[in-house]
Amino acid sequence: MKQLLILLLAISIVGCKQEPKVDYALFSGKIENANSDKLTVKGFEFEKEISINNDGTFADTLRLTEAGFYSFSVRRESSSIYLKNGDALSLTLNTLMFDESVKYTGVGSVENNYLASKYMNNETMMGESPVFYSLDESAFKNKLDEIFNSNKTALNNLKDADENFIASELKNLEYDTYMSLNSYEQAHAYYTKNEDFKVSHSFLPEALKNMSYDDATAYKNSSSYKQLAYSYTMNTLFDKLGDDYNNASGEDLKSVSEIKIPALKNDVVSYLGKFMVSPANPNMKSIYEFLSANSTDEKFKTELSTTYNKVKALVKGMPSPQFTNYENHKGGETSLSDLKGKYVYVDVWATWCGPCKREIPFLKEIEKQYHGKNIEFVSTSIDVANDHSTWVEMVKEMQLGGIQLFADNNWKSKFVTDYGIEGIPRFILIDPNGNIVSADAPRPSDPKLVELFTELKI
């Protein structure tokens, strides 16, 4: 009897022993016609690069902090994926027909095969965008209902799918519908060439009109909800700022501090930091301090500090950075110091830059209007050395006026880096004493440029 009790106790102990918790997901597979040696998995505050072998196979362990919707990408193509610790997911795809070939096997495949088929189902049912968005309001909403019901039926028919996935995806289907409804007015006006088109008062559902955008989980799990929240927040902000946002102060951005979703706030602050910490803004310091105080992204805050410390030396009245001995298209070399005694309007551009070339006709008009005045117009190309001949020919063919220069080291030119230029076209105005009037001056197509010249009595 004693031996039997000992045996039963031993069985009980073994039976109650807790299984070790799996804190990772396995992700493997094979990619045909792989056009990259890396596959990247991204999620909320998660990113990992996985090496792709020469035969297209890959395998790695993903230590996830939470289950949810992620994406994987190979070069420029990407696809949505649902991951949770404990998954052992295997992927096959062919990059020559990326979306059509995505297939999964293993633990976690049920959810992800649904996502892959959902994408293809949406694409098939929507058809071509011009046709889809040209539908009248009633037909458009009927088509969205068909898509929603088709995906919902497929979702409800899944066997052994993760319950959290089902619950999240049901919400995502609603957000997908809301996103299409929200896009309809602008897209319909564009495709039907009816610029004055406005949706009827009852077109948007009340749930969309009154959405408060305070769901942090939805922001992570639904790309549609994320786009809706971001667009609503940015549109509301810039409606308040108006056209003169370049003169905004930190006080003007106070609504940003009231954003309830931390990730959304970080995204908004990060976007504003790309252009609002500008020496053209007299309130740059308060903008910088506000954005820093309202971000929890330490990497962004470090980059913003670097930008601020560089551009604060570029405010109005500071000595301008110099360029020296740039090749002049007409022959010889030209330095900024050669132009002292006149205002200098510098256009930083490149032959491959579409927005730069769109400014050329406006620049020609401005040059003509101010011909003989106390101002020089300088166009500085930052093309790479291999495109030097392209620059030479384009200046001739487009009959570009002013002083046409070729920078000494394209994007790494000291003049370009000293001005913190990360995007072109960029326009700079320097006074006759060599001091900065504006490190980010209005474009030739902007009427404010002539207003500035008039104010300066050029």
Coordinates of C-alpha atoms in Angstrom, one line a residue:
M1 CA 0.0 0.0 0.0
K2 CA 2.8 2.3 0.9
Q3 CA 4.5 1.7 -2.4
L4 CA 1.3 2.4 -4.2
L5 CA 0.9 5.8 -2.5
I6 CA 4.5 6.7 -3.4
L7 CA 3.9 5.7 -7.0
L8 CA 0.6 7.8 -7.2
L9 CA 2.4 10.8 -5.6
A10 CA 5.2 10.5 -8.2
I11 CA 2.7 10.4 -11.0
S12 CA 0.9 13.4 -9.6
I13 CA 4.1 15.4 -9.4
V14 CA 5.1 14.5 -13.0
G15 CA 1.6 15.3 -14.2
C16 CA 1.5 18.7 -12.5
K17 CA 4.9 19.7 -13.8
Q18 CA 4.6 23.0 -15.7
E19 CA 5.6 23.0 -19.3
P20 CA 8.4 25.4 -20.1
K21 CA 7.1 28.7 -21.6
V22 CA 8.1 29.2 -25.3
D23 CA 9.3 32.8 -25.6
Y24 CA 10.1 32.7 -29.4
A25 CA 8.6 32.0 -32.8
L26 CA 10.4 30.0 -35.5
F27 CA 10.2 31.5 -39.0
S28 CA 11.7 29.6 -41.9
G29 CA 11.1 29.0 -45.6
K30 CA 12.3 29.1 -49.1
I31 CA 12.2 32.0 -51.6
E32 CA 12.4 31.3 -55.3
N33 CA 14.1 33.9 -57.5
A34 CA 15.3 35.7 -54.4
N35 CA 16.4 39.2 -55.3
S36 CA 17.9 40.0 -52.0
D37 CA 20.0 38.3 -49.4
K38 CA 17.9 39.7 -46.5
L39 CA 14.3 39.2 -45.4
T40 CA 13.2 41.8 -42.8
V41 CA 10.4 41.2 -40.2
K42 CA 9.0 44.4 -38.7
G43 CA 6.4 45.1 -36.0
F44 CA 5.7 47.6 -33.4
E45 CA 9.1 48.4 -31.8
F46 CA 10.4 45.2 -33.4
E47 CA 12.7 44.7 -36.4
K48 CA 14.9 41.8 -37.4
E49 CA 16.8 41.0 -40.6
I50 CA 17.1 37.3 -41.5
S51 CA 19.8 36.1 -44.0
I52 CA 18.6 34.4 -47.1
N53 CA 21.0 31.6 -48.3
N54 CA 22.1 31.2 -51.8
D55 CA 19.5 28.5 -52.4
G56 CA 16.7 30.8 -51.2
T57 CA 16.2 29.1 -47.8
F58 CA 16.1 31.0 -44.5
A59 CA 15.5 30.2 -40.9
D60 CA 15.6 32.2 -37.7
T61 CA 14.2 32.6 -34.2
L62 CA 12.1 35.6 -33.4
R63 CA 11.8 36.6 -29.8
L64 CA 8.5 38.5 -29.7
T65 CA 7.3 40.7 -26.8
E66 CA 3.7 40.2 -27.9
A67 CA 1.5 38.4 -30.4
G68 CA 0.2 40.6 -33.2
F69 CA 0.4 41.8 -36.8
Y70 CA 3.8 42.2 -38.3
S71 CA 5.1 42.4 -41.8
F72 CA 7.9 40.8 -43.7
S73 CA 9.6 42.3 -46.7
V74 CA 12.1 41.1 -49.4
R75 CA 13.6 44.1 -51.0
R76 CA 10.6 46.4 -52.0
E77 CA 7.9 43.8 -51.7
S78 CA 6.1 43.2 -48.4
S79 CA 3.2 41.2 -46.9
S80 CA 1.3 41.3 -43.7
I81 CA 1.9 38.4 -41.2
Y82 CA 0.5 37.4 -37.8
L83 CA 3.1 36.1 -35.3
K84 CA 3.0 34.8 -31.7
N85 CA 5.5 33.0 -29.5
G86 CA 5.2 29.3 -30.0
D87 CA 4.7 29.5 -33.8
A88 CA 6.8 27.3 -36.1
L89 CA 5.9 29.0 -39.4
S90 CA 7.3 28.1 -42.8
L91 CA 6.9 30.4 -45.9
T92 CA 7.3 29.7 -49.6
L93 CA 7.1 32.4 -52.2
N94 CA 8.3 33.4 -55.6
T95 CA 9.4 37.0 -56.0
L96 CA 8.3 37.0 -59.7
M97 CA 4.7 36.8 -58.5
F98 CA 5.1 37.8 -54.9
D99 CA 1.5 38.2 -53.5
E100 CA 0.1 35.4 -55.6
S101 CA 2.7 32.9 -54.4
V102 CA 2.7 33.4 -50.7
K103 CA 2.0 30.1 -48.9
Y104 CA 2.5 29.0 -45.3
T105 CA 2.7 25.7 -43.5
G106 CA 3.3 24.8 -39.8
V107 CA 2.1 26.2 -36.6
G108 CA 0.6 29.7 -37.3
S109 CA -0.2 28.9 -41.0
V110 CA -4.0 29.0 -40.5
E111 CA -4.0 32.7 -39.7
N112 CA -1.4 33.7 -42.2
N113 CA -2.8 31.8 -45.2
Y114 CA -6.0 33.7 -44.4
L115 CA -4.2 37.0 -44.6
A116 CA -2.5 36.1 -47.9
S117 CA -5.8 35.0 -49.4
K118 CA -7.6 38.1 -48.0
Y119 CA -5.1 40.4 -49.8
M120 CA -5.7 38.6 -53.1
N121 CA -9.5 38.5 -52.5
N122 CA -9.5 42.3 -51.9
E123 CA -7.5 42.9 -55.1
T124 CA -9.8 40.8 -57.2
M125 CA -13.0 42.2 -55.9
M126 CA -11.9 45.8 -56.0
G127 CA -10.4 45.6 -59.5
E128 CA -8.7 48.6 -61.0
S129 CA -8.7 51.7 -58.8
P130 CA -10.0 54.1 -61.5
V131 CA -13.0 51.8 -62.0
F132 CA -13.5 51.1 -58.3
Y133 CA -13.4 54.7 -57.1
S134 CA -15.4 56.0 -60.0
L135 CA -18.5 54.0 -58.8
D136 CA -21.3 56.1 -57.5
E137 CA -21.8 56.3 -53.7
S138 CA -24.4 53.5 -53.5
A139 CA -22.5 51.1 -55.8
F140 CA -19.2 51.8 -53.9
K141 CA -20.7 51.0 -50.5
N142 CA -22.4 47.9 -51.9
K143 CA -19.0 46.7 -53.2
L144 CA -17.4 47.4 -49.8
D145 CA -20.1 45.3 -48.1
E146 CA -19.5 42.4 -50.5
I147 CA -15.7 42.5 -49.7
F148 CA -16.4 42.8 -46.0
N149 CA -18.8 39.8 -45.9
S150 CA -16.6 37.7 -48.1
N151 CA -13.6 38.2 -45.8
K152 CA -15.7 37.8 -42.7
T153 CA -17.1 34.5 -44.0
A154 CA -13.5 33.2 -44.7
L155 CA -12.4 34.3 -41.2
N156 CA -15.3 32.6 -39.5
N157 CA -14.6 29.4 -41.4
L158 CA -11.1 29.1 -40.1
K159 CA -10.4 26.0 -38.0
D160 CA -8.1 26.1 -34.9
A161 CA -7.2 29.8 -35.4
D162 CA -5.9 31.9 -32.6
E163 CA -8.8 33.5 -30.7
N164 CA -7.0 36.8 -30.3
F165 CA -6.3 36.9 -34.1
I166 CA -10.0 36.3 -34.9
A167 CA -11.1 39.1 -32.5
S168 CA -8.5 41.6 -33.9
E169 CA -9.2 40.7 -37.5
L170 CA -12.9 41.3 -37.1
K171 CA -12.1 44.8 -36.0
N172 CA -9.5 45.2 -38.8
L173 CA -12.2 44.4 -41.4
E174 CA -14.3 47.3 -40.1
Y175 CA -11.3 49.6 -40.2
D176 CA -10.4 48.5 -43.8
T177 CA -14.0 49.5 -44.8
Y178 CA -13.7 52.8 -43.0
M179 CA -10.4 53.5 -44.7
S180 CA -11.9 53.0 -48.2
L181 CA -14.9 55.1 -47.3
N182 CA -12.6 57.9 -46.0
S183 CA -10.6 57.8 -49.2
Y184 CA -13.6 57.8 -51.5
E185 CA -14.2 61.6 -51.8
Q186 CA -10.7 62.5 -52.9
A187 CA -10.2 59.4 -55.1
H188 CA -13.6 59.8 -56.8
A189 CA -12.9 63.5 -57.5
Y190 CA -9.6 62.5 -59.1
Y191 CA -10.7 59.6 -61.2
T192 CA -13.9 61.2 -62.5
K193 CA -12.1 64.6 -63.0
N194 CA -14.8 66.3 -60.9
E195 CA -12.7 68.5 -58.6
D196 CA -15.7 69.9 -56.9
F197 CA -17.1 66.5 -55.9
K198 CA -18.2 66.1 -52.2
V199 CA -19.8 63.0 -50.7
S200 CA -23.3 63.3 -49.4
H201 CA -23.9 64.0 -45.7
S202 CA -25.0 60.4 -45.0
F203 CA -22.1 58.7 -46.9
L204 CA -19.7 58.3 -43.9
P205 CA -21.1 56.2 -41.0
E206 CA -21.5 57.9 -37.7
A207 CA -19.0 55.5 -36.1
L208 CA -16.3 56.9 -38.5
K209 CA -17.3 60.5 -38.1
N210 CA -17.1 60.2 -34.3
M211 CA -14.1 58.0 -34.0
S212 CA -11.9 59.3 -31.1
Y213 CA -8.6 57.6 -32.2
D214 CA -7.5 56.5 -28.7
D215 CA -7.1 52.7 -29.3
A216 CA -3.4 51.9 -29.0
T217 CA -3.9 48.2 -29.7
A218 CA -5.8 49.0 -33.0
Y219 CA -3.0 51.4 -34.0
K220 CA -0.5 48.5 -33.7
N221 CA -2.7 45.8 -35.3
S222 CA -4.5 47.6 -38.1
S223 CA -2.7 49.5 -40.9
S224 CA -6.1 51.0 -41.8
Y225 CA -6.8 52.3 -38.3
K226 CA -3.2 53.6 -38.2
Q227 CA -3.7 55.6 -41.5
L228 CA -7.0 56.9 -40.3
A229 CA -5.7 58.1 -37.0
Y230 CA -2.5 59.6 -38.5
S231 CA -4.4 61.4 -41.3
Y232 CA -7.1 62.7 -38.9
T233 CA -4.5 64.0 -36.5
M234 CA -2.3 65.7 -39.1
N235 CA -5.3 67.2 -41.0
T236 CA -6.7 68.6 -37.7
L237 CA -3.3 70.0 -36.8
F238 CA -2.5 71.7 -40.1
D239 CA -6.1 73.1 -40.3
K240 CA -5.3 75.0 -37.1
L241 CA -1.8 76.0 -38.2
G242 CA -2.9 77.3 -41.6
D243 CA -0.6 78.0 -44.5
D244 CA 2.0 79.9 -42.4
Y245 CA 3.2 76.8 -40.5
N246 CA 6.8 77.8 -41.1
N247 CA 6.3 80.5 -38.4
A248 CA 4.6 78.2 -35.9
S249 CA 5.8 78.0 -32.3
G250 CA 5.8 75.2 -29.8
E251 CA 2.6 76.7 -28.3
D252 CA 0.9 76.3 -31.7
L253 CA 1.6 72.5 -31.5
K254 CA 0.1 72.0 -28.0
S255 CA -2.7 69.7 -29.4
V256 CA 0.1 67.2 -30.2
S257 CA 0.7 66.7 -26.4
E258 CA -3.0 65.7 -26.1
I259 CA -2.7 62.7 -28.5
K260 CA -3.7 59.6 -26.5
I261 CA -1.9 56.9 -28.4
P262 CA 1.9 57.1 -27.6
A263 CA 2.9 55.5 -30.8
L264 CA 0.8 57.9 -32.8
K265 CA 2.3 60.9 -30.9
N266 CA 5.8 59.6 -31.7
D267 CA 4.9 59.3 -35.4
V268 CA 3.5 62.8 -35.6
V269 CA 6.4 64.3 -33.7
S270 CA 8.9 62.4 -35.9
Y271 CA 7.2 63.8 -39.1
L272 CA 7.1 67.3 -37.8
G273 CA 10.8 67.1 -36.8
K274 CA 11.8 66.5 -40.4
F275 CA 10.9 70.0 -41.5
M276 CA 9.7 72.2 -38.6
V277 CA 13.1 72.5 -36.9
S278 CA 14.2 74.8 -39.6
P279 CA 16.4 78.0 -39.5
A280 CA 13.7 79.6 -41.6
N281 CA 11.4 79.5 -38.6
P282 CA 12.1 82.3 -36.0
N283 CA 10.5 80.0 -33.4
M284 CA 12.8 77.1 -34.1
K285 CA 14.1 76.8 -30.5
S286 CA 10.6 76.4 -29.1
I287 CA 9.6 73.9 -31.8
Y288 CA 12.7 71.9 -31.0
E289 CA 12.0 71.9 -27.2
F290 CA 8.4 71.0 -27.7
L291 CA 9.1 68.1 -30.0
S292 CA 11.8 66.7 -27.8
A293 CA 9.5 66.9 -24.7
N294 CA 6.7 65.0 -26.5
S295 CA 8.6 62.1 -27.9
T296 CA 9.6 58.8 -26.1
D297 CA 11.8 57.7 -29.1
E298 CA 15.3 58.2 -27.8
K299 CA 16.8 57.6 -31.3
F300 CA 14.6 60.3 -32.8
K301 CA 15.5 62.7 -29.9
T302 CA 19.2 62.2 -30.5
E303 CA 18.8 62.8 -34.2
L304 CA 16.7 65.9 -33.6
S305 CA 19.3 67.3 -31.2
T306 CA 22.0 66.8 -33.9
T307 CA 19.8 68.6 -36.4
Y308 CA 19.0 71.5 -34.1
N309 CA 22.7 72.0 -33.1
K310 CA 23.6 72.1 -36.8
V311 CA 20.9 74.4 -38.1
K312 CA 20.8 76.9 -35.2
A313 CA 24.0 78.3 -36.8
L314 CA 21.9 79.0 -39.9
V315 CA 19.4 81.5 -38.6
K316 CA 19.0 84.9 -40.2
G317 CA 22.0 87.2 -39.8
M318 CA 24.6 84.4 -39.2
P319 CA 27.5 84.1 -41.7
S320 CA 26.7 81.8 -44.5
P321 CA 28.7 78.6 -45.1
Q322 CA 30.9 79.0 -48.1
F323 CA 31.5 77.1 -51.3
T324 CA 34.8 77.5 -53.0
N325 CA 36.0 76.9 -56.6
Y326 CA 32.9 75.2 -58.0
E327 CA 33.1 74.5 -61.7
N328 CA 31.2 77.1 -63.7
H329 CA 29.3 75.9 -66.7
K330 CA 30.5 78.9 -68.7
G331 CA 34.1 78.2 -67.8
G332 CA 36.5 78.6 -64.9
E333 CA 35.5 78.3 -61.2
T334 CA 33.3 80.3 -58.9
S335 CA 33.3 80.8 -55.2
L336 CA 30.5 82.4 -53.0
S337 CA 33.0 85.1 -52.0
D338 CA 33.2 86.2 -55.6
L339 CA 29.6 87.3 -55.4
K340 CA 29.9 89.4 -52.3
G341 CA 28.2 92.8 -52.6
K342 CA 25.0 91.3 -54.1
Y343 CA 22.2 89.2 -52.8
V344 CA 22.7 85.6 -53.8
Y345 CA 19.7 83.2 -54.3
V346 CA 21.1 79.7 -54.4
D347 CA 19.1 76.8 -55.9
V348 CA 20.5 73.4 -54.8
W349 CA 19.3 70.8 -57.4
A350 CA 20.2 67.8 -59.5
T351 CA 19.4 66.6 -63.0
W352 CA 17.5 63.5 -61.7
C353 CA 15.3 65.5 -59.4
G354 CA 11.7 65.9 -60.7
P355 CA 10.6 68.6 -58.2
C356 CA 13.8 70.5 -59.0
K357 CA 13.1 70.5 -62.7
R358 CA 9.5 71.6 -62.1
E359 CA 10.8 74.8 -60.5
I360 CA 13.0 75.7 -63.6
P361 CA 10.3 77.6 -65.5
F362 CA 9.4 79.7 -62.4
L363 CA 13.1 80.3 -61.8
K364 CA 13.6 81.6 -65.3
E365 CA 10.7 84.0 -64.8
I366 CA 12.2 85.3 -61.5
E367 CA 15.6 85.7 -63.2
K368 CA 14.0 87.7 -66.0
Q369 CA 12.0 89.9 -63.6
Y370 CA 15.1 90.7 -61.5
H371 CA 17.6 91.0 -64.4
G372 CA 20.0 93.8 -63.7
K373 CA 19.0 94.1 -60.0
N374 CA 21.3 93.7 -57.1
I375 CA 21.0 89.9 -57.0
E376 CA 22.7 86.8 -58.5
F377 CA 20.9 83.6 -59.2
V378 CA 23.1 80.5 -58.6
S379 CA 22.1 77.0 -59.4
T380 CA 24.3 74.4 -57.8
S381 CA 24.1 70.8 -59.0
I382 CA 24.8 68.0 -56.6
D383 CA 24.9 65.3 -59.3
V384 CA 27.5 62.6 -58.9
A385 CA 30.7 62.9 -60.9
N386 CA 29.4 60.2 -63.4
D387 CA 26.5 62.4 -64.3
H388 CA 28.7 65.4 -65.1
S389 CA 28.1 65.2 -68.8
T390 CA 24.3 64.9 -68.2
W391 CA 24.5 68.2 -66.2
V392 CA 26.5 69.9 -69.0
E393 CA 23.9 68.8 -71.7
M394 CA 20.8 69.7 -69.6
V395 CA 22.0 73.2 -68.9
K396 CA 22.5 73.7 -72.6
E397 CA 19.2 72.0 -73.7
M398 CA 17.1 73.8 -71.1
Q399 CA 18.9 77.1 -71.7
L400 CA 19.3 77.5 -68.0
G401 CA 20.3 81.1 -66.9
G402 CA 22.0 82.5 -64.0
I403 CA 25.3 81.1 -62.7
Q404 CA 25.3 77.3 -63.2
L405 CA 27.8 75.5 -60.9
F406 CA 28.7 71.8 -60.2
A407 CA 29.3 71.0 -56.5
D408 CA 32.6 69.5 -55.6
N409 CA 31.3 66.3 -53.8
N410 CA 27.5 66.0 -54.5
W411 CA 25.6 65.3 -51.3
K412 CA 28.8 65.3 -49.3
S413 CA 29.8 68.7 -50.5
K414 CA 30.8 70.8 -47.4
F415 CA 28.4 73.6 -48.4
V416 CA 25.5 71.0 -48.6
T417 CA 26.3 69.4 -45.3
D418 CA 26.9 72.7 -43.5
Y419 CA 23.4 73.8 -44.6
G420 CA 22.0 70.4 -43.3
I421 CA 20.5 69.7 -46.7
E422 CA 18.8 66.3 -46.8
G423 CA 16.3 66.9 -49.6
I424 CA 16.2 69.0 -52.8
P425 CA 15.3 71.3 -54.2
R426 CA 16.5 73.7 -51.5
F427 CA 16.7 77.4 -51.9
I428 CA 18.9 79.7 -49.9
L429 CA 19.1 83.5 -49.8
I430 CA 22.3 85.3 -48.7
D431 CA 22.7 89.1 -48.3
P432 CA 25.4 91.3 -49.9
N433 CA 27.6 90.9 -46.7
G434 CA 27.6 87.2 -47.0
N435 CA 25.2 86.6 -44.1
I436 CA 22.1 84.4 -44.2
V437 CA 18.7 86.0 -45.0
S438 CA 17.0 82.6 -45.2
A439 CA 18.5 79.1 -45.1
D440 CA 15.3 77.7 -46.4
A441 CA 13.9 80.4 -48.7
P442 CA 10.7 80.2 -50.7
R443 CA 10.7 78.4 -54.0
P444 CA 10.5 80.3 -57.3
S445 CA 6.9 79.0 -57.7
D446 CA 5.9 80.5 -54.3
P447 CA 4.6 84.1 -54.4
K448 CA 6.2 84.6 -51.1
L449 CA 9.6 84.8 -52.8
V450 CA 8.7 88.0 -54.6
E451 CA 7.2 89.4 -51.4
L452 CA 10.6 88.7 -49.7
F453 CA 12.5 90.4 -52.5
T454 CA 10.2 93.4 -52.3
E455 CA 10.6 93.6 -48.5
L456 CA 14.4 93.6 -49.0
K457 CA 14.1 96.3 -51.8
I458 CA 16.0 94.2 -54.2

